[in-house]
Coordinates of C-alpha atoms and ligand atoms in Angstrom, one line a residue:
X11 CA 88.8 123.6 124.7
X12 CA 89.0 124.2 120.9
X13 CA 88.1 121.6 118.6
X14 CA 91.6 121.0 118.0
X15 CA 90.6 118.3 115.0
X16 CA 89.6 121.2 113.1
X17 CA 93.0 122.9 113.1
X18 CA 94.9 119.8 112.2
X19 CA 95.0 119.0 108.3
X20 CA 94.1 115.7 107.5
X21 CA 97.5 114.6 106.6
X22 CA 98.8 115.9 109.7
X23 CA 96.9 113.1 111.5
X24 CA 99.5 110.7 110.4
X25 CA 102.7 113.1 110.8
X26 CA 103.3 115.3 112.9
X27 CA 100.1 114.9 114.8
X28 CA 99.2 111.3 114.8
X29 CA 98.8 109.1 117.8
X30 CA 101.3 110.4 120.6
X31 CA 102.4 113.5 119.0
X32 CA 102.1 117.1 120.5
X33 CA 100.1 120.0 119.4
X34 CA 101.0 123.5 120.2
X35 CA 98.3 125.9 119.2
X36 CA 98.7 129.4 120.2
X37 CA 99.9 128.8 123.7
X38 CA 97.8 125.7 124.6
X39 CA 99.3 122.0 124.2
X40 CA 97.7 118.5 123.5
X41 CA 99.0 115.2 122.6
X42 CA 96.8 112.8 120.3
X43 CA 95.4 110.2 121.7
X44 CA 95.6 106.3 120.2
X45 CA 93.2 105.1 117.9
X46 CA 90.7 103.9 120.4
X47 CA 89.6 107.3 120.4
X48 CA 88.7 107.0 116.5
X49 CA 85.3 106.4 115.8
X50 CA 84.5 103.2 113.6
X51 CA 83.4 105.7 111.1
X52 CA 86.5 106.7 110.2
X53 CA 86.9 106.4 106.3
X54 CA 88.7 103.1 105.3
X55 CA 91.7 104.0 103.1
X56 CA 92.2 100.9 100.7
X57 CA 96.0 99.9 100.4
X58 CA 96.3 95.8 100.1
X59 CA 99.7 95.8 99.4
X60 CA 100.7 97.8 102.6
X61 CA 97.9 95.9 104.6
X62 CA 99.7 92.7 103.9
X63 CA 103.0 94.3 104.5
X64 CA 102.1 95.2 107.6
X65 CA 99.7 92.5 108.7
X66 CA 96.9 94.6 109.6
X67 CA 93.4 94.0 108.0
X68 CA 93.2 97.8 106.7
X69 CA 93.5 101.3 107.0
X70 CA 91.2 104.3 108.1
X71 CA 91.4 107.9 107.5
X72 CA 90.6 110.8 109.6
X73 CA 87.2 112.5 108.0
X74 CA 87.5 115.9 106.9
X75 CA 85.4 118.2 109.6
X76 CA 83.2 120.4 108.0
X77 CA 83.0 123.7 109.8
X78 CA 79.4 124.7 111.7
X79 CA 78.1 123.5 114.7
X80 CA 76.8 120.1 114.2
X81 CA 80.4 118.6 112.9
X82 CA 81.4 119.8 116.4
X83 CA 79.2 116.7 118.1
X84 CA 80.4 114.1 115.6
X85 CA 82.9 112.2 117.7
X86 CA 85.1 111.0 114.9
X87 CA 88.8 111.2 114.0
X88 CA 91.4 111.7 116.2
X89 CA 91.2 112.9 120.0
X90 CA 93.3 115.5 121.0
X91 CA 93.8 115.5 124.9
X92 CA 95.4 118.3 127.1
X93 CA 98.7 117.5 128.1
X94 CA 101.0 118.9 130.0
X95 CA 98.0 118.8 132.7
X96 CA 100.1 121.0 134.7
X97 CA 99.5 124.6 133.9
X98 CA 100.7 128.5 135.4
X99 CA 99.4 131.9 135.4
X100 CA 102.4 134.0 133.7
X101 CA 100.6 136.6 135.8
X102 CA 100.1 135.5 139.5
X103 CA 102.7 132.6 138.6
X104 CA 100.1 130.4 140.8
X105 CA 100.4 126.5 139.0
X106 CA 97.3 124.4 138.5
X107 CA 97.1 120.9 137.7
X108 CA 94.5 120.9 135.0
X109 CA 91.4 118.2 135.0
X110 CA 89.7 117.3 131.6
X111 CA 86.2 117.7 133.6
X112 CA 87.0 121.8 133.6
X113 CA 87.6 121.9 129.8
X114 CA 85.0 124.4 128.3
X115 CA 84.6 124.3 125.0
X116 CA 86.3 126.9 123.1
X117 CA 87.5 128.2 126.0
X118 CA 91.4 128.2 127.0
X119 CA 92.2 127.3 130.7
X120 CA 92.4 130.5 132.4
X121 CA 93.5 131.8 135.7
X122 CA 90.9 131.7 138.6
X123 CA 92.7 134.1 141.1
X124 CA 93.7 136.9 138.6
X125 CA 90.9 139.4 137.8
X126 CA 91.8 139.7 134.1
X127 CA 92.0 135.8 133.6
X128 CA 94.9 135.5 131.8
X129 CA 95.3 132.3 129.7
X130 CA 97.2 129.5 131.5
X131 CA 100.9 128.2 129.9
X132 CA 101.8 124.8 129.5
X133 CA 104.9 123.8 131.9
X134 CA 107.7 123.4 129.7
X135 CA 109.1 120.2 130.9
X136 CA 107.9 116.6 131.0
X137 CA 108.9 113.2 131.2
X138 CA 109.3 110.5 128.9
X139 CA 111.2 106.8 128.8
X140 CA 112.6 104.9 126.5
X141 CA 109.5 102.3 126.5
X142 CA 107.8 105.0 125.0
X143 CA 105.6 106.7 128.0
X144 CA 105.2 110.2 128.8
X145 CA 103.8 112.3 131.9
X146 CA 103.8 115.0 133.5
X147 CA 106.4 115.8 136.1
X148 CA 105.2 115.3 139.6
X149 CA 106.1 119.2 140.4
X150 CA 104.6 118.8 144.1
X151 CA 107.1 116.1 144.7
X152 CA 109.8 118.0 142.9
X153 CA 109.3 121.0 145.0
X154 CA 109.0 119.3 148.1
X155 CA 112.2 116.7 147.3
X156 CA 114.4 119.3 149.2
X157 CA 112.5 119.8 152.2
X158 CA 113.7 121.2 155.5
X159 CA 111.9 121.1 158.9
X160 CA 108.7 119.2 160.2
X161 CA 106.2 121.4 158.3
X162 CA 107.8 121.1 155.2
X163 CA 108.2 117.3 155.0
X164 CA 104.9 116.8 156.8
X165 CA 103.4 119.4 154.2
X166 CA 99.9 118.1 152.9
X167 CA 98.2 120.9 150.9
X168 CA 101.0 121.8 148.5
X169 CA 99.7 124.8 146.2
X170 CA 102.7 125.3 144.0
X171 CA 104.0 128.4 142.2
X172 CA 106.1 128.5 139.5
X173 CA 108.4 131.7 140.1
X174 CA 111.7 133.3 138.6
X175 CA 114.3 134.6 140.8
X176 CA 115.8 137.6 138.8
X177 CA 119.2 137.3 140.5
X178 CA 120.0 133.8 138.6
X179 CA 120.2 132.7 135.0
X180 CA 118.6 129.7 133.2
X181 CA 117.3 127.1 134.6
X182 CA 118.8 128.2 138.2
X183 CA 116.3 131.2 137.7
X184 CA 113.1 128.9 137.4
X185 CA 111.7 127.6 140.5
X186 CA 108.9 125.5 141.8
X187 CA 107.7 126.5 145.4
X188 CA 105.1 125.5 147.8
X189 CA 102.8 128.5 148.8
X190 CA 101.8 126.8 151.9
X191 CA 105.2 125.5 153.5
X192 CA 107.8 127.2 151.6
X193 CA 109.4 124.3 150.3
X194 CA 111.0 124.6 147.0
X195 CA 113.6 124.1 144.2
X196 CA 114.7 125.5 141.0
X197 CA 115.1 123.8 137.9
X198 CA 118.8 123.3 137.9
X199 CA 119.9 120.0 136.6
X200 CA 116.4 118.6 135.4
X201 CA 117.6 117.3 132.4
X202 CA 120.5 115.2 133.9
X203 CA 119.9 111.2 133.3
X204 CA 119.2 110.4 136.8
X205 CA 117.9 113.2 138.2
X206 CA 114.4 112.5 138.5
X207 CA 114.7 108.8 139.9
X208 CA 117.3 110.0 142.6
X209 CA 114.0 112.3 143.5
X210 CA 112.0 109.8 143.5
X211 CA 109.8 110.3 140.4
X212 CA 109.4 107.1 138.9
X213 CA 107.8 106.6 135.2
X214 CA 104.4 106.1 136.1
X215 CA 104.1 103.9 132.9
X216 CA 101.3 105.8 131.2
X217 CA 100.6 107.6 128.1
X218 CA 98.6 111.1 128.8
X219 CA 95.1 109.4 127.2
X220 CA 95.4 106.8 129.8
X221 CA 94.3 106.6 133.4
X222 CA 96.9 106.0 136.0
X223 CA 94.7 103.7 138.1
X224 CA 93.5 101.3 135.6
X225 CA 95.7 101.6 132.4
X226 CA 99.3 101.9 133.9
X227 CA 102.0 99.6 133.3
X228 CA 105.0 98.6 135.6
X229 CA 107.9 100.6 134.3
X230 CA 111.5 100.0 135.2
X231 CA 112.7 102.6 132.9
X232 CA 114.9 105.7 134.2
X233 CA 112.5 108.7 133.3
X234 CA 114.0 111.7 131.5
X235 CA 112.7 115.2 131.8
X236 CA 112.8 116.9 128.2
X237 CA 111.6 120.1 127.0
X238 CA 108.1 119.6 125.4
X239 CA 109.0 121.0 121.9
X240 CA 112.4 118.7 122.3
X241 CA 113.2 116.6 119.2
X242 CA 113.2 113.4 121.2
X243 CA 110.0 113.7 122.8
X244 CA 108.2 111.8 119.3
X245 CA 109.5 109.5 116.8
X246 CA 106.3 108.4 114.8
X247 CA 107.0 105.1 112.6
X248 CA 105.3 105.3 109.2
X249 CA 105.0 103.0 106.1
X250 CA 103.8 104.2 102.6
X251 CA 103.0 102.4 99.4
X252 CA 102.3 103.8 96.1
X253 CA 99.4 102.4 94.2
X254 CA 100.7 100.2 91.1
X255 CA 98.3 97.8 88.9
X256 CA 97.9 94.8 90.6
X257 CA 100.7 92.3 89.5
X258 CA 100.0 89.7 87.3
X259 CA 99.1 86.7 89.2
X260 CA 97.5 88.1 92.2
X261 CA 93.7 88.7 91.4
X262 CA 91.0 90.6 93.6
X263 CA 90.1 87.2 95.0
X264 CA 93.7 86.7 96.1
X265 CA 93.8 89.9 97.9
X266 CA 90.7 89.2 100.0
X267 CA 91.8 85.7 100.8
X268 CA 94.9 87.2 102.1
X269 CA 93.2 89.7 104.1
X270 CA 91.2 87.2 105.6
X271 CA 94.4 84.9 106.3
X272 CA 95.8 88.0 107.8
X273 CA 93.2 88.5 110.1
X274 CA 94.5 88.1 114.0
X275 CA 91.4 85.8 114.7
X276 CA 92.2 83.7 111.4
X277 CA 94.5 81.2 113.5
X278 CA 91.5 80.7 116.0
X279 CA 88.8 80.3 113.6
X280 CA 90.8 77.6 111.6
X281 CA 91.1 75.2 114.4
X282 CA 87.6 76.1 115.8
X283 CA 86.1 74.3 113.0
X284 CA 82.7 72.8 114.3
X285 CA 83.1 74.3 117.8
X286 CA 80.4 76.7 119.0
X287 CA 82.6 79.8 118.9
X288 CA 83.2 79.2 114.9
X289 CA 80.5 81.4 113.9
X290 CA 81.0 84.4 116.0
X291 CA 84.7 84.3 115.1
X292 CA 83.6 84.1 111.1
X293 CA 81.3 86.8 111.7
X294 CA 84.1 89.2 113.1
X295 CA 86.4 88.2 110.2
X296 CA 83.9 88.8 107.7
X297 CA 83.0 91.9 109.1
X298 CA 86.3 93.3 109.9
X299 CA 87.4 91.9 106.3
X300 CA 84.8 93.6 104.3
X301 CA 83.9 90.1 103.0
X302 CA 80.6 87.9 103.0
X303 CA 80.5 84.8 105.3
X304 CA 80.6 82.4 103.0
X305 CA 83.7 84.1 101.5
X306 CA 85.8 83.3 104.9
X307 CA 84.0 79.8 105.1
X308 CA 85.2 79.2 102.2
X309 CA 88.8 80.1 102.7
X310 CA 89.1 77.4 105.0
X311 CA 87.6 74.7 103.1
X312 CA 90.3 75.6 100.2
X313 CA 92.9 75.9 103.5
X314 CA 91.9 72.4 104.5
X315 CA 91.8 71.0 100.8
X316 CA 95.4 72.0 100.2
X317 CA 97.5 74.8 101.7
X318 CA 99.4 75.1 98.5
X319 CA 96.8 77.1 96.9
X320 CA 96.9 80.0 99.5
X321 CA 98.9 83.2 98.5
X322 CA 101.3 83.4 101.2
X323 CA 103.0 86.6 102.3
X324 CA 106.0 86.3 99.6
X325 CA 109.2 88.8 99.6
X326 CA 107.6 91.0 97.6
X327 CA 104.8 91.5 100.2
X328 CA 107.5 92.5 102.4
X329 CA 109.5 94.8 100.0
X330 CA 107.0 97.1 98.4
X331 CA 109.8 98.1 96.0
X332 CA 110.0 94.9 94.2
X333 CA 106.6 95.3 92.3
X334 CA 107.1 99.1 92.4
X335 CA 110.6 98.7 90.5
X336 CA 108.3 96.4 88.2
X337 CA 105.8 98.7 87.5
X338 CA 107.9 101.7 86.6
X339 CA 110.0 99.0 84.4
X340 CA 107.4 98.7 82.3
X341 CA 107.8 99.1 78.6
X342 CA 104.4 100.4 78.3
X343 CA 102.8 103.7 79.2
X344 CA 99.7 103.4 81.7
X345 CA 97.1 105.9 81.0
X346 CA 93.6 104.6 81.7
X347 CA 94.1 104.0 85.8
X348 CA 92.9 106.3 88.4
X349 CA 95.6 106.3 90.7
X350 CA 98.8 104.8 88.7
X351 CA 98.8 106.9 85.1
X352 CA 102.7 106.9 83.8
X353 CA 104.1 108.0 80.1
X354 CA 107.2 106.6 79.1
X355 CA 109.7 109.4 78.3
X356 CA 113.2 110.3 77.4
X357 CA 115.7 113.2 77.8
X358 CA 115.3 114.4 74.4
X359 CA 119.2 114.5 73.7
X360 CA 120.0 115.0 70.1
X361 CA 123.3 113.9 68.3
X362 CA 124.5 116.9 67.9
X363 CA 124.2 118.0 71.8
X364 CA 127.1 118.9 73.8
X365 CA 129.1 116.1 75.3
X366 CA 128.2 116.4 78.3
X367 CA 124.3 115.5 77.4
X368 CA 125.3 112.8 75.8
X369 CA 127.1 111.4 78.7
X370 CA 123.9 112.0 80.4
X371 CA 122.0 110.3 78.0
X372 CA 124.5 107.2 78.2
X373 CA 123.9 106.9 82.3
X374 CA 120.0 107.0 82.2
X375 CA 118.2 104.4 80.7
X376 CA 114.6 105.0 81.3
X377 CA 112.6 108.2 82.4
X378 CA 108.7 107.8 83.1
X379 CA 106.6 110.8 83.7
X380 CA 104.0 110.1 86.2
X381 CA 100.7 112.3 85.6
X382 CA 99.1 110.6 88.6
X383 CA 100.1 108.3 91.7
X384 CA 98.2 107.8 94.6
X385 CA 100.5 106.9 97.9
X386 CA 99.2 105.4 101.2
X387 CA 100.9 106.7 104.1
X388 CA 100.2 104.6 107.8
X389 CA 101.3 105.3 111.2
X390 CA 102.1 102.1 112.8
X391 CA 103.3 103.6 116.1
X392 CA 106.1 105.7 117.7
X393 CA 109.1 105.6 120.3
X394 CA 110.2 108.4 122.4
X395 CA 113.5 109.1 124.0
X396 CA 115.4 107.4 121.3
X397 CA 114.0 106.3 117.8
X398 CA 113.5 102.5 117.9
X399 CA 116.2 100.3 116.2
X400 CA 113.5 97.5 115.1
X401 CA 111.5 94.9 116.8
X402 CA 114.3 93.8 119.2
X403 CA 113.3 94.1 122.5
X404 CA 116.7 93.8 124.3
X405 CA 118.3 96.1 121.6
X406 CA 119.3 99.6 122.4
X407 CA 116.9 102.2 121.5
X408 CA 113.3 103.4 122.3
X409 CA 110.5 100.9 122.2
X410 CA 107.8 101.1 119.8
X411 CA 104.2 101.9 120.8
X412 CA 101.4 101.0 118.8
X413 CA 98.8 103.2 117.9
X414 CA 96.7 101.1 119.9
X415 CA 98.2 101.2 123.3
X416 CA 96.1 98.0 124.6
X417 CA 96.4 95.5 122.2
X418 CA 97.8 94.7 118.6
X419 CA 96.4 97.1 115.8
X420 CA 94.0 95.4 113.7
X421 CA 93.9 99.0 111.6
X422 CA 96.3 101.2 111.1
X423 CA 95.5 105.5 110.8
X424 CA 96.8 106.3 107.5
X425 CA 96.1 109.0 105.0
X426 CA 96.1 108.5 100.9
X427 CA 97.7 111.5 98.9
X428 CA 97.4 112.1 95.1
X429 CA 100.4 113.3 93.1
X430 CA 102.7 113.6 90.1
X431 CA 106.2 112.6 89.7
X432 CA 109.1 111.7 87.5
X433 CA 111.0 108.1 87.8
X434 CA 114.5 107.8 86.4
X435 CA 116.6 104.5 86.1
X436 CA 120.3 104.6 85.7
X437 CA 122.0 102.3 83.0
X438 CA 122.3 98.9 84.8
X439 CA 125.6 97.8 82.6
X440 CA 127.4 101.2 83.1
X441 CA 126.1 101.2 86.8
X442 CA 127.5 97.8 87.4
X443 CA 130.7 98.3 85.9
X444 CA 131.3 101.0 88.4
X445 CA 130.2 99.1 91.2
X446 CA 133.1 96.7 90.4
X447 CA 135.8 99.3 90.8
X448 CA 137.8 98.2 94.0
X449 CA 138.0 102.1 95.4
X450 CA 134.0 102.5 94.7
X451 CA 133.6 99.2 96.7
X452 CA 136.2 100.0 99.5
X453 CA 134.8 102.9 100.0
X454 CA 131.3 101.7 100.3
X455 CA 132.5 99.3 102.7
X456 CA 133.7 101.8 105.2
X457 CA 130.3 103.3 105.2
X458 CA 128.6 99.7 105.7
X459 CA 130.9 99.1 108.8
X460 CA 129.6 102.1 110.4
X461 CA 125.8 101.0 109.4
X462 CA 126.4 97.9 111.1
X463 CA 127.5 99.5 114.3
X464 CA 124.4 102.1 114.2
X465 CA 121.5 101.2 116.3
X466 CA 119.7 102.3 112.8
X467 CA 121.3 99.3 111.2
X468 CA 118.1 97.1 111.2
X469 CA 115.7 100.2 110.0
X470 CA 117.7 101.0 107.3
X471 CA 118.8 97.5 106.0
X472 CA 114.9 97.2 105.5
X473 CA 115.5 100.1 102.5
X474 CA 118.7 99.2 101.5
X475 CA 118.5 95.3 101.4
X476 CA 121.2 93.0 103.2
X477 CA 124.0 94.5 101.8
X478 CA 124.7 97.9 101.1
X479 CA 125.5 98.4 97.3
X480 CA 127.4 101.5 96.3
X481 CA 124.5 102.0 94.0
X482 CA 122.2 102.5 96.7
X483 CA 124.1 105.6 98.6
X484 CA 124.8 106.8 94.8
X485 CA 121.0 106.8 94.1
X486 CA 120.0 108.1 97.1
X487 CA 121.9 111.0 97.4
X488 CA 120.9 111.3 93.7
X489 CA 117.5 111.5 94.8
X490 CA 118.0 114.4 97.4
X491 CA 119.9 116.6 94.8
X492 CA 117.4 115.7 92.5
X493 CA 114.3 117.1 95.2
X494 CA 116.8 120.3 95.8
X495 CA 116.9 121.1 92.2
X496 CA 113.3 120.3 91.4
X497 CA 112.2 122.6 94.1
X498 CA 114.7 125.7 92.8
X499 CA 113.4 124.8 89.3
X500 CA 109.1 124.5 89.6
X501 CA 108.8 126.3 92.7
X502 CA 107.7 123.5 94.6
X503 CA 108.4 123.3 98.3
X504 CA 111.2 120.9 98.8
X505 CA 109.1 119.6 102.0
X506 CA 106.2 119.0 100.1
X507 CA 108.5 116.6 97.4
X508 CA 109.1 113.0 98.5
X509 CA 111.9 110.5 97.2
X510 CA 111.5 106.7 96.6
X511 CA 115.1 104.8 96.1
X512 CA 115.1 101.7 94.0
X513 CA 118.8 100.4 94.7
X514 CA 118.0 97.0 96.6
X515 CA 120.5 94.5 97.0
X516 CA 118.7 91.1 96.9
X517 CA 120.3 87.5 97.9
X518 CA 122.5 86.1 95.0
X519 CA 120.1 84.1 92.5
X520 CA 116.9 85.9 93.6
X521 CA 114.3 86.0 91.3
X522 CA 114.4 89.3 91.4
X523 CA 115.9 91.9 88.7
X524 CA 118.8 94.7 90.2
X525 CA 117.1 97.7 90.5
X526 CA 118.5 101.3 89.8
X527 CA 116.4 104.1 89.7
X528 CA 114.6 107.0 92.0
X529 CA 111.3 108.5 91.8
X530 CA 110.6 111.8 92.8
X531 CA 106.9 112.6 93.7
X532 CA 104.7 114.9 94.9
X533 CA 102.2 114.2 98.1
X534 CA 99.7 117.1 98.4
X535 CA 97.4 115.9 100.6
X536 CA 94.1 115.5 98.9
X537 CA 92.4 114.3 95.8
X538 CA 93.1 117.0 93.2
X539 CA 96.7 118.4 94.6
X540 CA 98.6 118.4 91.2
X541 CA 100.0 121.5 89.9
X542 CA 101.8 120.0 86.8
X543 CA 105.3 121.6 88.1
X544 CA 106.7 118.1 88.1
X545 CA 105.3 117.1 85.0
X546 CA 106.9 120.0 83.2
X547 CA 110.0 119.7 84.9
X548 CA 110.0 115.9 83.3
X549 CA 109.7 116.4 79.9
X550 CA 112.5 117.6 77.4
X551 CA 114.7 119.4 77.3
X552 CA 114.0 120.4 80.7
X553 CA 114.9 117.4 82.7
X554 CA 117.9 117.0 81.2
X555 CA 119.0 120.5 81.8
X556 CA 117.6 119.9 85.6
X557 CA 119.6 116.8 85.8
X558 CA 123.2 118.5 84.6
X559 CA 122.7 121.4 87.0
X560 CA 122.1 119.4 89.8
X561 CA 125.2 117.3 89.2
X562 CA 127.2 120.6 88.6
X563 CA 125.7 122.0 92.2
X564 CA 126.4 118.9 93.8
X565 CA 130.2 119.4 93.2
X566 CA 130.0 122.4 95.9
X567 CA 129.0 122.7 99.6
X568 CA 129.3 126.1 101.6
X569 CA 130.8 123.8 104.1
X570 CA 133.9 122.2 102.1
X571 CA 136.4 121.4 102.9
X572 CA 134.7 120.3 105.9
X573 CA 131.5 118.8 104.5
X574 CA 133.7 116.9 101.7
X575 CA 136.3 115.5 103.8
X576 CA 133.8 114.3 106.1
X577 CA 134.3 110.7 107.5
X578 CA 130.8 110.1 109.2
X579 CA 131.6 112.1 112.8
X580 CA 129.8 109.9 115.1
X581 CA 127.7 106.9 115.1
X582 CA 124.6 108.6 114.8
X583 CA 125.8 110.2 111.4
X584 CA 125.9 107.4 108.4
X585 CA 127.0 110.2 106.0
X586 CA 129.9 111.1 104.1
X587 CA 130.1 113.9 102.3
X588 CA 126.5 115.3 103.2
X589 CA 125.1 117.9 105.0
X590 CA 122.5 120.3 106.0
X591 CA 124.0 122.7 103.6
X592 CA 124.4 120.3 100.9
X593 CA 122.5 117.7 100.7
X594 CA 120.2 116.9 103.7
X595 CA 116.2 117.1 103.2
X596 CA 113.7 118.0 105.3
X597 CA 112.4 114.9 106.9
X598 CA 109.3 114.4 105.2
X599 CA 111.3 113.9 102.0
X600 CA 113.3 111.1 103.2
X601 CA 113.1 107.8 103.1
X602 CA 115.8 106.6 104.7
X603 CA 116.5 108.8 107.6
X604 CA 118.7 111.7 106.2
X605 CA 121.2 108.9 106.4
X606 CA 123.6 107.0 103.6
X607 CA 124.3 110.0 101.6
X608 CA 127.6 110.7 100.0
X609 CA 128.4 113.2 97.5
X610 CA 131.4 111.7 96.5
X611 CA 129.9 108.5 94.9
X612 CA 127.7 110.6 92.7
X613 CA 130.4 113.3 91.5
X614 CA 133.9 111.7 92.6
X615 CA 136.9 113.2 94.0
X616 CA 140.4 112.6 93.7
X617 CA 140.3 109.0 95.1
X618 CA 136.9 107.5 94.1
X619 CA 135.2 108.0 90.8
X620 CA 131.6 109.1 91.4
X621 CA 129.3 107.3 88.9
X622 CA 128.1 110.8 87.1
X623 CA 131.9 111.7 86.5
X624 CA 132.2 111.7 83.3
X625 CA 129.1 114.0 83.0
X626 CA 130.4 116.3 85.4
X627 CA 134.4 116.0 83.7
X628 CA 132.4 117.1 80.4
X629 CA 130.4 119.6 81.6
X630 CA 133.7 121.2 83.1
X631 CA 135.4 121.0 79.8
X632 CA 132.4 122.7 78.1
X633 CA 132.0 125.7 80.6
X634 CA 136.2 126.0 80.7
X635 CA 136.0 125.8 76.7
X636 CA 133.5 128.6 76.4
X637 CA 135.7 131.0 78.6
X638 CA 138.3 130.7 76.5
X639 CA 136.4 132.0 73.3
X640 CA 137.7 135.0 71.9
Ligands
LIG28 ZN1 96.6 134.2 138.0
LIG29 ZN1 104.2 122.5 150.8
LIG30 ZN1 108.2 104.1 131.5
LIG31 ZN1 127.9 119.8 102.7
LIG32 ZN1 116.4 110.5 101.7

C-alpha cells in the first residue's frame, strides 16, 4: 500500500478525508480510521474557546509528513485502511476479499491469476446505515441469494466473479456469480430501500477499521446499498473558531481552570477527595490538560471554597459569534497580534460621488480589514445515509458517530489555518427599520415556517439563533454574493474563501448587542497562506465598487424567472430566490449548509423591499441616465 498519508494534505485530514471519509486514489479506495489510530505524538493545536464550546480538552493536528524513508516508519497522523475490501480483477473478473496481511508497501493489490498482474479494482457498491456504520456488501450471500437446487444451496466454496452480460443494460448487466456452483444474481434493484434486508444482509454494526468479531455493535437499522462515491456516504460535522484577543475578564488562568473543569474525569476527581484513586485521577487530568498537578489541586480547593468564583460555560462559550462580533466591532485597530491583526477602514466615498455610492455609504457602518487571522477547524464526527439533525437520538436523520468510535472523544482532530479577510457591518438603524416592515417580516416568517418543518432545523438554529430574523437571511445572501464577486475580482478560487455571518438573534433583554455583519476570509491551510488579494480588495475604492457590482449581479440569475419565483421546492431546500447558478457556493465556503439564502431580501422585488434596494435603484437610474446622454 502506498503511504496514503503523504498524498493527503494536512487540511484534508479534517475535510474531506477526515475520520470516516473515503479517499479515492488512482483506482484504489481507502477510508480514514478513527482517532485511536493517531499517535499521541500528533501536534497540539490551541483553541481554548472552541475547546470550551465542544467540551473537549484540546485539539491535535496531523503532522506534516516529510518525504523520505524514515518518515514512513513514524506512525503518526490518521491511518487509512483499504475499503471496500471486496476487489475484482478487471481482466479475468475474479473477485477477492482483501485481507490487511496481504498489503505490501508501495504495491497496489494485483490479480494473482492473470499473468500481466493487473491492478484489482474496488467494488462500486457498499452499504451504510442510519447509525453511521459502513461495510462491504456480503457478495457471497448476494450471489447465492437466488440459489436453486441442492448444490447451490449447499455451496461452501463460493469463489466469486463479477461479470458483465452484454445483452443487458445498467445494473442488470452487472452480475456476481459463483464460479463453483454457478449461482448468481445481477445488481438490478440493489439501491432499493429494503433489498439488502430482504436478502438476509443485516448491518454488521461496524466501521471499516473495526473488527467484526470484537467491536461490532448490534444494529437494527436497515442497511442501504450505495455507490462508494455517493454524496450520502459521508457527512462530516465540523466546527471552527477564529482567534480573537482574549475577551476582558477571562485570564489565562481562567482558561486553564476551564480546561480542567471540562475534563471528563473532573467530576470523579472532585468527588474522590481523599480516596486512593484521587492521586491517579489528578495525574491524568494534569497531564491531559497540560497543567501542573498542584494546579488541579488548587482548582478543587477553590471549587470547595465557593463555586461562585469558577468561570462557567457562559452563553458566549456556546455561541462563538458573540465574542467574534465584539472583537470586530472594536473601534481600535489591533496590529500587534500574531493571530488577529485588523485595521479599521472605510469605503472611501466622497460627497461628490454618485448617488448609489452615497446610499451604499449610508448602509455600511463599518469596514475592517484583517491582515492576519487564524482559524481552527475541528472535526467532531460524521453521519452517513442522512445528515444528522442534532443530538436527539429519536429524531430523523443520521446518527452522529464520534471521531473516537469507542468512547467519547477527549480531543478532536483539527487544523489551524492563517488567512486574511474583510469584515463589513451594516447600519443597525437602517437595518432595524427595514426589519420592521410588515412585508419583510411576513416574507421571513414563511421561510422560518419551512425551517421549523425541516430536519435541519436544530443545526441551522445553532447559527441563526432562536428566531430567524430577516437580517440573517439577507446577510447570509450578501456573504455568498460577496464571495462570488471577490473570487471574480481578486482571482481567489471561491472554494478557498469562507464566510462568517454575524446576525444572531438573542433572547429579548439579553446583554448581547445585536449583530449585523459578515466576515469573508481565506483559509489557505498553512502558516504563510496569505496572498494579499483580499486585503487589496478591501481597500478604497475597490471595496465600494465590489459591493455595487455584487448588488447589480445579484439581480440576475440565468435560471430566472424560475429562480426568482422559487418558494422553497422541497423540505430540504430552505432557499427562496437562490440557486446554483446565482448564489450557492462550494460547501467548504458555507457555514450554513447552503441554506437560508434569498436574493429577494438583499435587493427586493415587486412585493418585498430588499435591504439594499435604494443602492440598487440609484445604480439603475445612473446607468439609465448614462445611456440617455447625447
Ligand atoms: Zn485477473
Ligand atoms: Zn457457490
Ligand atoms: Zn448499522
Ligand atoms: Zn438563481
Ligand atoms: Zn453560506
